[in-house]
Amino acid sequence: MNNDTLIPLIGVVTDIRQDTPDVKTFRVNALEGGKVFEHMPGQCAMLSIPGVGEGMFSITSSPTNKEFMEFSIKKCGCLTTWLHEMEVGQQITIRGPYGNYFPVETELKGKDLLFIAGGIGLAPLRSVINYVRDNRSNYGEVQIVYGSRSKDDLVDYQEIISEWQDDPNIQVNLTIDNPQEGWDGHVGFVPNYVKELNPSTNKTVLVCGPPIMIKFTLAGLKELGFTETQVYTTMELRMKCGVGKCGRCNIGHKYVCKDGPVFRFDQLDELPDEY
Amino acid sequence: MLKISADRLNDLFNRIASEQTLYIPVDHEPNTAEYRKYEDGMKLSESLNTVRSAKDFFFPQTENLAEFKVEGKNIEVKDIREESGDFVVFGVRACDARSFSILDKVFLSEPVDSFYKNRRDHGTIITMACTRPAETCFCTAFGIDPTTPEGDVAVFSDGKDYFFLDCTEKGKKFIESVSDMLEDGDTSELEAVREKTRGIMKKLPLAGLKTDSFGGDKLNELFNSPKWAELSESCLGCGTCTFVCPTCQCYDIRDFNTGNGIRRFRCWDSCMYSDFTKMAHGNPRISQLERFRQRFMHKLVYFPANNDGEFGCVGCGRCLSRCPVSMNIVKVMKTLEVK
Amino acid sequence: MQVNENFEPVIVAFCCNWCSYAGADLSGTNRLNYPANVKIIRVPCSCRVNPMFILRAFQRGADGVIICGCHPGDCHYTSGNYFTRRRITLLYSMLDFLGIERSRTRLEWVSAAEGAKFAAVMEQFVSDVKKLGPNRRLEDLRCRKQ
Amino acid sequence: MQEAMIKRAAQLLADGTVNRVMGWKRGEFVYDTTPAVFTTADELEKEFVCDDFTQANLSKYLVKESRKEGKILAFLKPCDTYSFNQLVKEHRIIRENVYVIGIPGGPKLDIEKIKAKGITGILSVENENYTLKIETLYGTETMPFYEAVSGKCSSCKSRKHVAYDELIGEDGEVLEPNRFDMVEKLENMTSQERYDFWRGELSKCIRCNACRNVCPACTCENCVFDNPKSGIDQKAAADSFEENMFHIIRAFHVAGRCTDCGECSRVCPQNIPLHLLNRKFIKDINELYGEYQAGADTTSKAPLNDYRADDCEPSVVHERGVE
């Protein structure tokens, strides 16, 4: 019988990084080394610990990374709590890649890009950012606006300050919600910061974060003169199969696992308001 | 057309059952027919249809997907799939026959569900034309002709004989395999029976049910209808409609620790259940209104939007007779339709 | 019924912390033997035993379940075992009603001083369940040892 | 009767005593009535129905409805008032927000019993001197009224309303039905026969949860069978054990609170006689701890929240009937 996507493969956790008090980044390899499968930026994978549960997570490493995949996971439920307690060497089951991806090879090519992320919302965008950095000549200006509750809650802070901020071809703007000792950067919510920065409206925007942040950011972008066709986001809902058959992650007739998770806002606008 | 006389039907059953597994609807209690594995002497039910649909044959209520052995940090995946044996399902009605093509659109679209396909490949569906439709029937609203059912082989009865018509390659092979038991028959009386049934279909209380107000292009207007609140207020949030429905195909995947390893299985799930979309950080469908709306929007709008206008309902009427509070797709359609 | 001489039943005993568990302890310190088939689960009071615990014990391979608590009137929490008595009576009656062999379930009052009684009760219960053979009517086939 | 109910409901809406009316709504056929809330006299006039087929117990809806703004009028049959009382006792229904009108009960008809006679294509059902005249697509059929009486009405325990603000029609008496007959019959079987009987019944279960969701005693905000932390949450019975587990635990959770309203068996799509499990508990409670009728009042102590120093021992189970 042919392989069935519901029967998972095995991956092994080869590195665990504590990013923030409640976010860890897990490096996953195939048993024989290398990656379990190839993916495109924005795609997801189903990870599971047999007996605990299975969940969909966005692949946070860039496809240009040929050695391993990474997942940045926030501790919030039963499965993620278990994952956070794992040690290096733990095997997990993995299947995928699932869903569509940011159109890095089509619509985004040659464009000036503005990434806006809040909290753990950086996870799916990090894949795109590093993809763009590794294919830098294909894209125009790149600006990243990233905010979190506090300095400690900035995911991938080390990579941001040591790699992204040093990259002369990228403009990085960080912000945190409240003033904090040892922080001399911007303080304030992401949507307001975006407005202050007043980015040029010829940029294409990729936004991900908590729903409330996305809502206000979109409103702010519209005020600045952006249209919905310029803004992409990525969604998440409860999923079981990952291939549009189990029937629970739909928004209208679109399945987030199969037709998403990446949507342009004008596409979302046509769908019923159920997310 | 080839036929067999009614008194020899069981001989045919015995013959089929000697070669492969045969399932037929039998009366468990009066008016509660269900499919059973055929054993010598079983009598074909005279009920119009089975309480549960025939989807179990291809999409069983629970089935194992894989097994895991967990030792320390190591996990071993065991593929436990086995090639299904050949089987025949006899006496499927036109509505249920159409439900298979609807399920096919879900399970056989890429990536193909190998569990479903395995059974589909090995199953032969023998349908039976209806002669006594019930008041709850409304298959004609979805373009189904109960006097000409789909399937691999269609069977028609004029009361005395059963006539066999092959509809697919698989059906043709099946008829060839039992052709020595069949003989050529005169279909003139059969035609009269079918004509009479068509006449009854036109007189059914739900014969006038219209689908014009529904379809993929009516997405937001139907979703935002204020009538969902009133329609859903009596809904208990149970899964009866879903589980008796021949086209409902949502499932859950769960793990069970047997003490000897982890078994991952899938089972039917219902969008009517409160935890269907529940996540660690919240639930996008918080009340029964959203869940109720999802079920009917799926059948009347989302499914047609994704499948060239084909509705996700076959009008079998099971939910009409089984819903504990008698709230069903017909009432939803009649309430929402644009008059 | 044919009795398999080699059959060793698995017995789950829910023992109240204050009396029966101490009773089991006493039977040990007095070097009284009770069958090794008995797996003791200590509970703060016999009324902690949710009917679900009993069913799950059967699901996961128990052939008999016994609940031991303080004698009526002696509950550490004043009245816990009185509630246990009603609850468990009704549950056992229901299991019996569903055709589960009634000798697979038992309740005994064993005080902290009754080490000998504990050993005798267990001896008797194990032998009763042995006669019944393995639990087949209330088992989960998936959990059967391979 | 229906006329009087509509008239009274309209009056109470008009004088502001209530702002909503809980009753039943007419359906597509003569028999498929749906519980519904009405807010205007016009709606009542058009859609309200109370006839031989309005079986559904409305009490459970009042858990939610009594927490909404304003007072709601509810029409309750005698058996429904027991469920209502029990829910008031458990502080699930806010009594002040409900105006109860007691209406005479059944016997109500069960369309399944008519269909079981092979009658199909049903267009209308008329009761003519306790003979049902049924018009169908295939001609007129007749059957005795009492052969179509629903299971829950055929062993009616009471025609007396135990809670009401006013009555339409006369109040009845508590009856002494033969409702424990089947339980007794089972008790007198051998253990193997009982096991076979219940395996046959419970194996039909499709875990649709209709019995749980309709049950007026099952009003937990989060059922143990839906709670992933319980370790026994299940969607479908993957093993026959789980069928047993679900029904034993569910019956146990409502033991001493179940009023024997019979809704569980009425709604079961697989016709499993689930009420027998509840009746077994009721019978045991009556025999072992004294007569008790859940919902008969709002003050008495529930048998499982109570005890006596001289209660019988569980060994009583071993001493009765047949093994």
Short mmCIF file of N, CA, C and O in Angstrom, two decimals, chain B residues 68-153:
data_model
loop_
_atom_site.label_atom_id
_atom_site.label_comp_id
_atom_site.label_asym_id
_atom_site.label_seq_id
_atom_site.Cartn_x
_atom_site.Cartn_y
_atom_site.Cartn_z
N PHE B 68 2.20 2.57 18.00
CA PHE B 68 3.51 3.08 18.40
C PHE B 68 4.03 2.27 19.57
O PHE B 68 3.28 1.98 20.50
N LYS B 69 5.29 1.95 19.49
CA LYS B 69 5.97 1.38 20.66
C LYS B 69 6.86 2.48 21.20
O LYS B 69 7.68 3.03 20.46
N VAL B 70 6.69 2.83 22.42
CA VAL B 70 7.50 3.88 23.01
C VAL B 70 8.40 3.27 24.06
O VAL B 70 7.93 2.60 24.98
N GLU B 71 9.72 3.45 23.88
CA GLU B 71 10.66 2.94 24.87
C GLU B 71 11.65 4.03 25.18
O GLU B 71 12.44 4.42 24.32
N GLY B 72 11.60 4.54 26.38
CA GLY B 72 12.46 5.66 26.74
C GLY B 72 12.19 6.81 25.80
O GLY B 72 11.05 7.23 25.64
N LYS B 73 13.25 7.29 25.14
CA LYS B 73 13.06 8.41 24.23
C LYS B 73 12.74 7.95 22.81
O LYS B 73 12.56 8.77 21.92
N ASN B 74 12.71 6.63 22.61
CA ASN B 74 12.54 6.13 21.24
C ASN B 74 11.10 5.77 20.93
O ASN B 74 10.37 5.28 21.77
N ILE B 75 10.76 6.03 19.69
CA ILE B 75 9.41 5.71 19.22
C ILE B 75 9.54 4.86 17.97
O ILE B 75 10.35 5.14 17.09
N GLU B 76 8.72 3.81 17.92
CA GLU B 76 8.70 2.99 16.71
C GLU B 76 7.28 3.04 16.15
O GLU B 76 6.32 2.85 16.89
N VAL B 77 7.16 3.34 14.86
CA VAL B 77 5.83 3.39 14.24
C VAL B 77 5.57 2.07 13.54
O VAL B 77 6.43 1.58 12.81
N LYS B 78 4.39 1.51 13.79
CA LYS B 78 4.05 0.27 13.12
C LYS B 78 2.87 0.53 12.18
O LYS B 78 1.82 1.02 12.61
N ASP B 79 3.09 0.25 10.90
CA ASP B 79 2.01 0.38 9.91
C ASP B 79 1.17 -0.89 10.01
O ASP B 79 1.64 -1.97 9.70
N ILE B 80 -0.08 -0.73 10.46
CA ILE B 80 -0.89 -1.93 10.69
C ILE B 80 -1.93 -2.14 9.60
O ILE B 80 -2.85 -2.93 9.75
N ARG B 81 -1.76 -1.42 8.50
CA ARG B 81 -2.76 -1.56 7.43
C ARG B 81 -2.69 -2.95 6.80
O ARG B 81 -1.61 -3.50 6.62
N GLU B 82 -3.85 -3.45 6.46
CA GLU B 82 -3.91 -4.73 5.77
C GLU B 82 -4.83 -4.59 4.58
O GLU B 82 -5.79 -3.83 4.63
N GLU B 83 -4.53 -5.32 3.54
CA GLU B 83 -5.39 -5.31 2.37
C GLU B 83 -6.77 -5.85 2.78
O GLU B 83 -6.87 -6.90 3.42
N SER B 84 -7.81 -5.11 2.44
CA SER B 84 -9.16 -5.54 2.78
C SER B 84 -9.55 -6.74 1.91
O SER B 84 -9.06 -6.91 0.81
N GLY B 85 -10.42 -7.59 2.45
CA GLY B 85 -10.95 -8.67 1.63
C GLY B 85 -12.06 -8.14 0.72
O GLY B 85 -12.59 -7.05 0.96
N ASP B 86 -12.40 -8.87 -0.34
CA ASP B 86 -13.49 -8.44 -1.22
C ASP B 86 -14.81 -8.59 -0.49
O ASP B 86 -15.01 -9.55 0.25
N PHE B 87 -15.69 -7.64 -0.71
CA PHE B 87 -17.02 -7.76 -0.10
C PHE B 87 -18.09 -7.12 -0.98
O PHE B 87 -17.79 -6.32 -1.86
N VAL B 88 -19.31 -7.53 -0.73
CA VAL B 88 -20.45 -7.03 -1.48
C VAL B 88 -21.46 -6.45 -0.50
O VAL B 88 -21.73 -7.03 0.53
N VAL B 89 -21.95 -5.26 -0.80
CA VAL B 89 -23.03 -4.69 0.00
C VAL B 89 -24.27 -4.69 -0.88
O VAL B 89 -24.30 -4.06 -1.94
N PHE B 90 -25.27 -5.43 -0.46
CA PHE B 90 -26.48 -5.58 -1.26
C PHE B 90 -27.60 -4.72 -0.68
O PHE B 90 -27.74 -4.62 0.54
N GLY B 91 -28.37 -4.10 -1.54
CA GLY B 91 -29.58 -3.42 -1.08
C GLY B 91 -29.37 -1.98 -0.65
O GLY B 91 -30.13 -1.45 0.15
N VAL B 92 -28.35 -1.35 -1.20
CA VAL B 92 -28.11 0.06 -0.89
C VAL B 92 -29.11 0.90 -1.69
O VAL B 92 -29.35 0.63 -2.86
N ARG B 93 -29.69 1.90 -1.03
CA ARG B 93 -30.66 2.74 -1.73
C ARG B 93 -29.95 3.85 -2.52
O ARG B 93 -28.79 4.16 -2.27
N ALA B 94 -30.71 4.48 -3.40
CA ALA B 94 -30.12 5.48 -4.31
C ALA B 94 -29.46 6.62 -3.54
O ALA B 94 -28.40 7.12 -3.95
N CYS B 95 -30.08 7.02 -2.42
CA CYS B 95 -29.50 8.13 -1.65
C CYS B 95 -28.14 7.76 -1.11
O CYS B 95 -27.17 8.52 -1.23
N ASP B 96 -28.05 6.56 -0.52
CA ASP B 96 -26.77 6.14 0.05
C ASP B 96 -25.73 5.91 -1.05
O ASP B 96 -24.54 6.14 -0.84
N ALA B 97 -26.20 5.43 -2.21
CA ALA B 97 -25.26 5.22 -3.31
C ALA B 97 -24.62 6.54 -3.71
O ALA B 97 -23.42 6.62 -3.95
N ARG B 98 -25.44 7.61 -3.73
CA ARG B 98 -24.89 8.91 -4.07
C ARG B 98 -23.93 9.39 -2.97
O ARG B 98 -22.94 10.06 -3.24
N SER B 99 -24.21 8.99 -1.74
CA SER B 99 -23.34 9.45 -0.65
C SER B 99 -21.91 8.95 -0.85
O SER B 99 -20.97 9.62 -0.45
N PHE B 100 -21.76 7.80 -1.49
CA PHE B 100 -20.39 7.30 -1.69
C PHE B 100 -19.63 8.22 -2.64
O PHE B 100 -18.43 8.44 -2.45
N SER B 101 -20.31 8.74 -3.65
CA SER B 101 -19.57 9.62 -4.55
C SER B 101 -19.22 10.93 -3.85
O SER B 101 -18.23 11.58 -4.16
N ILE B 102 -20.05 11.31 -2.85
CA ILE B 102 -19.71 12.50 -2.07
C ILE B 102 -18.51 12.22 -1.15
O ILE B 102 -17.57 13.01 -1.07
N LEU B 103 -18.54 11.06 -0.51
CA LEU B 103 -17.40 10.69 0.35
C LEU B 103 -16.13 10.54 -0.48
O LEU B 103 -15.04 10.92 -0.04
N ASP B 104 -16.28 10.02 -1.70
CA ASP B 104 -15.12 9.88 -2.59
C ASP B 104 -14.44 11.22 -2.81
O ASP B 104 -13.22 11.32 -2.86
N LYS B 105 -15.27 12.26 -2.96
CA LYS B 105 -14.71 13.58 -3.26
C LYS B 105 -13.83 14.05 -2.10
O LYS B 105 -12.92 14.85 -2.30
N VAL B 106 -14.14 13.59 -0.90
CA VAL B 106 -13.32 13.98 0.25
C VAL B 106 -12.12 13.05 0.38
O VAL B 106 -10.98 13.48 0.39
N PHE B 107 -12.41 11.75 0.43
CA PHE B 107 -11.35 10.82 0.80
C PHE B 107 -10.44 10.42 -0.36
O PHE B 107 -9.31 10.01 -0.14
N LEU B 108 -10.94 10.51 -1.58
CA LEU B 108 -10.10 10.10 -2.70
C LEU B 108 -9.40 11.28 -3.37
O LEU B 108 -8.64 11.11 -4.31
N SER B 109 -9.70 12.51 -2.90
CA SER B 109 -8.95 13.65 -3.43
C SER B 109 -7.58 13.64 -2.78
O SER B 109 -7.39 13.08 -1.70
N GLU B 110 -6.61 14.26 -3.44
CA GLU B 110 -5.23 14.24 -2.94
C GLU B 110 -5.10 14.96 -1.61
O GLU B 110 -5.70 16.02 -1.45
N PRO B 111 -4.38 14.45 -0.66
CA PRO B 111 -3.74 13.14 -0.64
C PRO B 111 -4.78 12.05 -0.35
O PRO B 111 -5.57 12.19 0.57
N VAL B 112 -4.76 11.00 -1.14
CA VAL B 112 -5.76 9.93 -1.03
C VAL B 112 -5.69 9.27 0.35
O VAL B 112 -4.60 9.03 0.87
N ASP B 113 -6.85 9.03 0.91
CA ASP B 113 -6.92 8.34 2.19
C ASP B 113 -6.86 6.84 1.91
O ASP B 113 -7.82 6.24 1.42
N SER B 114 -5.73 6.23 2.22
CA SER B 114 -5.52 4.84 1.81
C SER B 114 -6.44 3.88 2.57
O SER B 114 -6.78 2.82 2.07
N PHE B 115 -6.87 4.26 3.77
CA PHE B 115 -7.75 3.41 4.56
C PHE B 115 -9.11 3.28 3.85
O PHE B 115 -9.68 2.22 3.73
N TYR B 116 -9.60 4.42 3.40
CA TYR B 116 -10.88 4.47 2.71
C TYR B 116 -10.77 3.79 1.34
O TYR B 116 -11.61 2.97 0.97
N LYS B 117 -9.72 4.13 0.63
CA LYS B 117 -9.56 3.63 -0.73
C LYS B 117 -9.47 2.10 -0.75
O LYS B 117 -10.06 1.44 -1.61
N ASN B 118 -8.75 1.57 0.22
CA ASN B 118 -8.60 0.13 0.34
C ASN B 118 -9.96 -0.55 0.34
O ASN B 118 -10.23 -1.49 -0.42
N ARG B 119 -10.87 -0.06 1.16
CA ARG B 119 -12.19 -0.69 1.25
C ARG B 119 -13.01 -0.40 0.01
O ARG B 119 -13.77 -1.24 -0.46
N ARG B 120 -12.86 0.80 -0.49
CA ARG B 120 -13.62 1.18 -1.69
C ARG B 120 -13.24 0.27 -2.86
O ARG B 120 -14.10 -0.17 -3.61
N ASP B 121 -11.94 0.00 -3.00
CA ASP B 121 -11.47 -0.84 -4.09
C ASP B 121 -12.02 -2.25 -3.99
O ASP B 121 -12.26 -2.90 -4.99
N HIS B 122 -12.17 -2.72 -2.77
CA HIS B 122 -12.56 -4.12 -2.59
C HIS B 122 -14.07 -4.32 -2.43
O HIS B 122 -14.53 -5.45 -2.35
N GLY B 123 -14.82 -3.22 -2.34
CA GLY B 123 -16.25 -3.35 -2.13
C GLY B 123 -17.04 -3.23 -3.43
O GLY B 123 -16.74 -2.39 -4.27
N THR B 124 -18.03 -4.07 -3.58
CA THR B 124 -18.96 -3.96 -4.71
C THR B 124 -20.30 -3.52 -4.15
O THR B 124 -20.80 -4.14 -3.20
N ILE B 125 -20.85 -2.48 -4.74
CA ILE B 125 -22.11 -1.95 -4.21
C ILE B 125 -23.26 -2.34 -5.12
O ILE B 125 -23.26 -2.02 -6.32
N ILE B 126 -24.19 -3.06 -4.56
CA ILE B 126 -25.38 -3.44 -5.32
C ILE B 126 -26.55 -2.63 -4.76
O ILE B 126 -26.92 -2.79 -3.60
N THR B 127 -27.07 -1.76 -5.57
CA THR B 127 -28.13 -0.87 -5.10
C THR B 127 -29.49 -1.47 -5.43
O THR B 127 -29.60 -2.38 -6.25
N MET B 128 -30.49 -0.93 -4.77
CA MET B 128 -31.83 -1.43 -5.03
C MET B 128 -32.78 -0.25 -5.23
O MET B 128 -32.81 0.66 -4.39
N ALA B 129 -33.52 -0.27 -6.30
CA ALA B 129 -34.44 0.83 -6.59
C ALA B 129 -35.55 0.86 -5.54
O ALA B 129 -35.99 -0.17 -5.06
N CYS B 130 -35.99 2.08 -5.19
CA CYS B 130 -37.05 2.23 -4.19
C CYS B 130 -38.41 2.02 -4.83
O CYS B 130 -38.63 2.38 -5.99
N THR B 131 -39.34 1.45 -4.05
CA THR B 131 -40.71 1.33 -4.54
C THR B 131 -41.70 1.94 -3.56
O THR B 131 -42.82 2.27 -3.93
N ARG B 132 -41.27 2.09 -2.31
CA ARG B 132 -42.17 2.66 -1.31
C ARG B 132 -41.49 3.78 -0.54
O ARG B 132 -41.16 3.63 0.64
N PRO B 133 -41.28 4.94 -1.19
CA PRO B 133 -40.61 6.04 -0.49
C PRO B 133 -41.44 6.50 0.71
O PRO B 133 -42.66 6.36 0.72
N ALA B 134 -40.75 7.02 1.71
CA ALA B 134 -41.42 7.49 2.92
C ALA B 134 -41.65 8.99 2.84
O ALA B 134 -41.09 9.67 1.97
N GLU B 135 -42.43 9.50 3.80
CA GLU B 135 -42.72 10.93 3.78
C GLU B 135 -41.47 11.77 4.05
O GLU B 135 -41.42 12.94 3.72
N THR B 136 -40.44 11.13 4.63
CA THR B 136 -39.23 11.87 4.97
C THR B 136 -38.24 11.96 3.80
O THR B 136 -37.19 12.57 3.93
N CYS B 137 -38.55 11.31 2.68
CA CYS B 137 -37.62 11.29 1.55
C CYS B 137 -37.63 12.61 0.78
O CYS B 137 -38.70 13.17 0.53
N PHE B 138 -36.43 13.08 0.42
CA PHE B 138 -36.36 14.25 -0.46
C PHE B 138 -35.14 14.19 -1.36
O PHE B 138 -34.53 15.20 -1.70
N CYS B 139 -34.79 12.97 -1.78
CA CYS B 139 -33.59 12.80 -2.60
C CYS B 139 -33.72 13.51 -3.94
O CYS B 139 -32.73 13.97 -4.51
N THR B 140 -34.94 13.61 -4.45
CA THR B 140 -35.11 14.24 -5.76
C THR B 140 -34.66 15.70 -5.76
O THR B 140 -34.26 16.22 -6.78
N ALA B 141 -34.71 16.33 -4.57
CA ALA B 141 -34.24 17.72 -4.49
C ALA B 141 -32.77 17.82 -4.86
O ALA B 141 -32.29 18.88 -5.28
N PHE B 142 -32.03 16.72 -4.70
CA PHE B 142 -30.60 16.74 -5.03
C PHE B 142 -30.32 15.97 -6.32
O PHE B 142 -29.22 15.48 -6.54
N GLY B 143 -31.35 15.86 -7.15
CA GLY B 143 -31.17 15.27 -8.47
C GLY B 143 -30.98 13.77 -8.46
O GLY B 143 -30.39 13.21 -9.38
N ILE B 144 -31.45 13.11 -7.40
CA ILE B 144 -31.32 11.66 -7.35
C ILE B 144 -32.64 11.03 -7.80
O ILE B 144 -33.71 11.47 -7.40
N ASP B 145 -32.53 10.01 -8.65
CA ASP B 145 -33.73 9.30 -9.07
C ASP B 145 -33.75 7.95 -8.36
O ASP B 145 -32.97 7.06 -8.68
N PRO B 146 -34.61 7.79 -7.36
CA PRO B 146 -34.59 6.56 -6.56
C PRO B 146 -35.04 5.34 -7.36
O PRO B 146 -34.88 4.21 -6.89
N THR B 147 -35.58 5.55 -8.54
CA THR B 147 -35.96 4.38 -9.34
C THR B 147 -34.81 3.97 -10.25
O THR B 147 -34.89 2.95 -10.93
N THR B 148 -33.76 4.78 -10.29
CA THR B 148 -32.58 4.44 -11.08
C THR B 148 -31.33 4.69 -10.23
O THR B 148 -30.63 5.67 -10.43
N PRO B 149 -31.07 3.85 -9.27
CA PRO B 149 -29.94 4.13 -8.38
C PRO B 149 -28.59 3.93 -9.05
O PRO B 149 -28.49 3.20 -10.04
N GLU B 150 -27.58 4.63 -8.49
CA GLU B 150 -26.21 4.43 -8.97
C GLU B 150 -25.64 3.19 -8.28
O GLU B 150 -26.37 2.43 -7.67
N GLY B 151 -24.33 3.02 -8.32
CA GLY B 151 -23.71 1.85 -7.69
C GLY B 151 -23.02 1.02 -8.75
O GLY B 151 -22.98 1.41 -9.92
N ASP B 152 -22.48 -0.13 -8.36
CA ASP B 152 -21.82 -0.99 -9.34
C ASP B 152 -22.86 -1.80 -10.11
O ASP B 152 -22.75 -1.99 -11.30
N VAL B 153 -23.84 -2.28 -9.36
CA VAL B 153 -24.95 -3.00 -9.99
C VAL B 153 -26.23 -2.40 -9.42
O VAL B 153 -26.30 -2.13 -8.22
#
